[in-house]
Amino acid sequence: MSIFGKIKNAIFGGEAKAAEPEVAATPVAAAPAERAAISEVDVVARLDSIPGADKLNWRTSIVDLMKLVQIDASYGNRKELAQELGNSDYSGSAEDNILLHKQVMNKIAAAGGIVPAELKD
C-alpha cells in the first residue's frame, strides 16, 4: 500500500474501504453522491481524537502527521510520499515539508475529507 494510502486509511478508517464497493455497485450517475455521503470525514476531529494528538503539531508538520497515524516519518518515506503526490524535487527542506503537508491535506479533501482551508492552502 502506498504511504498516502496508509495516511488516508488512518484518517478514514473503515469508511474508506466501505466507499469502494458502494460506488462500484451503484449506477454511475449516483456514484458521486454516494461517495460523498460515505466518505465525508471531519479530518481535524478524527486526528484530534487519536491519543497523543495534543502533543504533536500535526496541523502543519508532515513529520508529526505521519507520527500521529503511526507511519515512519523518515526522509525516505517522506520522499516516497512526495513522489506519489507528483513532487519529484523533494529535498526534505522545511519548505518542502510544508508543501508536502498541504499536498496531503488537499488530497485528503479531494477524497471526501472535510479539511479547513488553512490546512490546505
PDB file of C-alpha atoms in Angstrom:
ATOM      1  CA  MET A   1       0.000   0.000   0.000  1.00  0.00           C
ATOM      2  CA  SER A   2       1.219   3.482  -0.770  1.00  0.00           C
ATOM      3  CA  ILE A   3       2.243   5.829   2.021  1.00  0.00           C
ATOM      4  CA  PHE A   4      -0.584   8.194   1.108  1.00  0.00           C
ATOM      5  CA  GLY A   5      -2.956   5.213   1.165  1.00  0.00           C
ATOM      6  CA  LYS A   6      -1.828   4.419   4.705  1.00  0.00           C
ATOM      7  CA  ILE A   7      -2.417   8.034   5.796  1.00  0.00           C
ATOM      8  CA  LYS A   8      -5.835   8.037   4.128  1.00  0.00           C
ATOM      9  CA  ASN A   9      -6.823   4.740   5.754  1.00  0.00           C
ATOM     10  CA  ALA A  10      -5.715   6.021   9.160  1.00  0.00           C
ATOM     11  CA  ILE A  11      -7.976   9.063   8.757  1.00  0.00           C
ATOM     12  CA  PHE A  12     -10.970   7.486   7.033  1.00  0.00           C
ATOM     13  CA  GLY A  13     -10.784   4.143   8.830  1.00  0.00           C
ATOM     14  CA  GLY A  14     -13.249   1.533   7.629  1.00  0.00           C
ATOM     15  CA  GLU A  15     -15.277   4.192   5.823  1.00  0.00           C
ATOM     16  CA  ALA A  16     -12.699   4.435   3.023  1.00  0.00           C
ATOM     17  CA  LYS A  17     -12.934   0.695   2.449  1.00  0.00           C
ATOM     18  CA  ALA A  18     -16.736   0.787   2.521  1.00  0.00           C
ATOM     19  CA  ALA A  19     -16.839   3.515  -0.131  1.00  0.00           C
ATOM     20  CA  GLU A  20     -15.291   1.405  -2.874  1.00  0.00           C
ATOM     21  CA  PRO A  21     -17.892  -1.423  -3.017  1.00  0.00           C
ATOM     22  CA  GLU A  22     -20.782   1.058  -2.710  1.00  0.00           C
ATOM     23  CA  VAL A  23     -19.516   3.136  -5.626  1.00  0.00           C
ATOM     24  CA  ALA A  24     -18.882   0.058  -7.774  1.00  0.00           C
ATOM     25  CA  ALA A  25     -22.364  -1.324  -7.053  1.00  0.00           C
ATOM     26  CA  THR A  26     -24.232   1.920  -7.781  1.00  0.00           C
ATOM     27  CA  PRO A  27     -25.039   3.390 -11.188  1.00  0.00           C
ATOM     28  CA  VAL A  28     -22.531   5.928 -12.469  1.00  0.00           C
ATOM     29  CA  ALA A  29     -24.956   8.847 -12.072  1.00  0.00           C
ATOM     30  CA  ALA A  30     -25.387   8.152  -8.340  1.00  0.00           C
ATOM     31  CA  ALA A  31     -21.732   7.442  -7.567  1.00  0.00           C
ATOM     32  CA  PRO A  32     -20.606  10.997  -6.606  1.00  0.00           C
ATOM     33  CA  ALA A  33     -23.481  11.484  -4.157  1.00  0.00           C
ATOM     34  CA  GLU A  34     -22.970   8.051  -2.629  1.00  0.00           C
ATOM     35  CA  ARG A  35     -19.223   8.563  -2.305  1.00  0.00           C
ATOM     36  CA  ALA A  36     -19.672  11.918  -0.569  1.00  0.00           C
ATOM     37  CA  ALA A  37     -22.204  10.518   1.885  1.00  0.00           C
ATOM     38  CA  ILE A  38     -19.974   7.597   2.779  1.00  0.00           C
ATOM     39  CA  SER A  39     -16.544   9.189   2.880  1.00  0.00           C
ATOM     40  CA  GLU A  40     -17.068  12.666   4.366  1.00  0.00           C
ATOM     41  CA  VAL A  41     -14.928  12.746   7.487  1.00  0.00           C
ATOM     42  CA  ASP A  42     -14.091  15.707   9.702  1.00  0.00           C
ATOM     43  CA  VAL A  43     -10.326  15.323   9.415  1.00  0.00           C
ATOM     44  CA  VAL A  44      -9.445  17.655  12.302  1.00  0.00           C
ATOM     45  CA  ALA A  45     -11.881  15.930  14.669  1.00  0.00           C
ATOM     46  CA  ARG A  46     -10.688  12.480  13.605  1.00  0.00           C
ATOM     47  CA  LEU A  47      -6.991  13.308  14.017  1.00  0.00           C
ATOM     48  CA  ASP A  48      -7.549  15.204  17.276  1.00  0.00           C
ATOM     49  CA  SER A  49      -9.254  12.108  18.689  1.00  0.00           C
ATOM     50  CA  ILE A  50      -6.103  10.000  18.277  1.00  0.00           C
ATOM     51  CA  PRO A  51      -4.230   9.666  21.587  1.00  0.00           C
ATOM     52  CA  GLY A  52      -1.158  11.900  21.587  1.00  0.00           C
ATOM     53  CA  ALA A  53      -2.545  14.387  19.044  1.00  0.00           C
ATOM     54  CA  ASP A  54      -2.298  17.168  21.612  1.00  0.00           C
ATOM     55  CA  LYS A  55       1.463  16.598  21.881  1.00  0.00           C
ATOM     56  CA  LEU A  56       2.154  16.803  18.134  1.00  0.00           C
ATOM     57  CA  ASN A  57       1.984  19.685  15.677  1.00  0.00           C
ATOM     58  CA  TRP A  58       0.219  17.577  13.034  1.00  0.00           C
ATOM     59  CA  ARG A  59      -1.701  20.573  11.621  1.00  0.00           C
ATOM     60  CA  THR A  60       1.444  21.978   9.980  1.00  0.00           C
ATOM     61  CA  SER A  61       4.099  19.268  10.254  1.00  0.00           C
ATOM     62  CA  ILE A  62       4.123  16.327   7.856  1.00  0.00           C
ATOM     63  CA  VAL A  63       6.518  14.553  10.218  1.00  0.00           C
ATOM     64  CA  ASP A  64       4.106  14.927  13.151  1.00  0.00           C
ATOM     65  CA  LEU A  65       1.129  13.955  10.977  1.00  0.00           C
ATOM     66  CA  MET A  66       2.894  10.760   9.939  1.00  0.00           C
ATOM     67  CA  LYS A  67       3.912  10.030  13.540  1.00  0.00           C
ATOM     68  CA  LEU A  68       0.328  10.559  14.701  1.00  0.00           C
ATOM     69  CA  VAL A  69      -1.008   7.950  12.276  1.00  0.00           C
ATOM     70  CA  GLN A  70       1.914   5.641  13.130  1.00  0.00           C
ATOM     71  CA  ILE A  71       3.793   5.825   9.846  1.00  0.00           C
ATOM     72  CA  ASP A  72       7.586   6.043   9.779  1.00  0.00           C
ATOM     73  CA  ALA A  73       8.356   9.712   9.088  1.00  0.00           C
ATOM     74  CA  SER A  74      11.875   9.084   7.821  1.00  0.00           C
ATOM     75  CA  TYR A  75      13.275  11.137   4.960  1.00  0.00           C
ATOM     76  CA  GLY A  76      12.938   8.127   2.651  1.00  0.00           C
ATOM     77  CA  ASN A  77       9.245   7.719   3.387  1.00  0.00           C
ATOM     78  CA  ARG A  78       8.585  11.444   3.022  1.00  0.00           C
ATOM     79  CA  LYS A  79      10.437  11.443  -0.300  1.00  0.00           C
ATOM     80  CA  GLU A  80       8.378   8.445  -1.448  1.00  0.00           C
ATOM     81  CA  LEU A  81       5.174  10.208  -0.351  1.00  0.00           C
ATOM     82  CA  ALA A  82       6.199  13.346  -2.251  1.00  0.00           C
ATOM     83  CA  GLN A  83       6.814  11.266  -5.379  1.00  0.00           C
ATOM     84  CA  GLU A  84       3.398   9.591  -5.001  1.00  0.00           C
ATOM     85  CA  LEU A  85       1.884  13.082  -4.994  1.00  0.00           C
ATOM     86  CA  GLY A  86       3.841  14.173  -8.076  1.00  0.00           C
ATOM     87  CA  ASN A  87       6.686  16.077  -6.417  1.00  0.00           C
ATOM     88  CA  SER A  88       9.918  14.613  -7.777  1.00  0.00           C
ATOM     89  CA  ASP A  89      12.055  17.512  -6.458  1.00  0.00           C
ATOM     90  CA  TYR A  90      11.552  16.796  -2.733  1.00  0.00           C
ATOM     91  CA  SER A  91      14.716  17.572  -0.749  1.00  0.00           C
ATOM     92  CA  GLY A  92      13.408  17.389   2.820  1.00  0.00           C
ATOM     93  CA  SER A  93      13.772  21.123   3.459  1.00  0.00           C
ATOM     94  CA  ALA A  94      11.324  22.941   5.729  1.00  0.00           C
ATOM     95  CA  GLU A  95       9.650  24.447   2.667  1.00  0.00           C
ATOM     96  CA  ASP A  96       9.316  21.025   1.038  1.00  0.00           C
ATOM     97  CA  ASN A  97       7.801  19.592   4.223  1.00  0.00           C
ATOM     98  CA  ILE A  98       5.246  22.407   4.414  1.00  0.00           C
ATOM     99  CA  LEU A  99       4.332  21.864   0.758  1.00  0.00           C
ATOM    100  CA  LEU A 100       4.078  18.096   1.288  1.00  0.00           C
ATOM    101  CA  HIS A 101       1.748  18.568   4.258  1.00  0.00           C
ATOM    102  CA  LYS A 102      -0.512  20.832   2.184  1.00  0.00           C
ATOM    103  CA  GLN A 103      -0.482  18.350  -0.708  1.00  0.00           C
ATOM    104  CA  VAL A 104      -1.555  15.559   1.638  1.00  0.00           C
ATOM    105  CA  MET A 105      -4.353  17.688   3.105  1.00  0.00           C
ATOM    106  CA  ASN A 106      -5.543  18.686  -0.393  1.00  0.00           C
ATOM    107  CA  LYS A 107      -5.610  15.052  -1.478  1.00  0.00           C
ATOM    108  CA  ILE A 108      -7.467  14.017   1.702  1.00  0.00           C
ATOM    109  CA  ALA A 109     -10.008  16.762   0.961  1.00  0.00           C
ATOM    110  CA  ALA A 110     -10.355  15.530  -2.632  1.00  0.00           C
ATOM    111  CA  ALA A 111     -11.088  12.047  -1.260  1.00  0.00           C
ATOM    112  CA  GLY A 112     -14.012  13.400   0.754  1.00  0.00           C
ATOM    113  CA  GLY A 113     -12.344  14.597   3.922  1.00  0.00           C
ATOM    114  CA  ILE A 114     -13.550  17.829   5.464  1.00  0.00           C
ATOM    115  CA  VAL A 115     -10.329  19.830   5.766  1.00  0.00           C
ATOM    116  CA  PRO A 116     -10.230  23.506   6.850  1.00  0.00           C
ATOM    117  CA  ALA A 117      -8.814  25.901   4.245  1.00  0.00           C
ATOM    118  CA  GLU A 118      -5.869  26.894   6.462  1.00  0.00           C
ATOM    119  CA  LEU A 119      -4.591  23.295   6.316  1.00  0.00           C
ATOM    120  CA  LYS A 120      -4.841  23.120   2.522  1.00  0.00           C
ATOM    121  CA  ASP A 121      -3.622  26.494   1.282  1.00  0.00           C
TER     122      ASP A 121
END
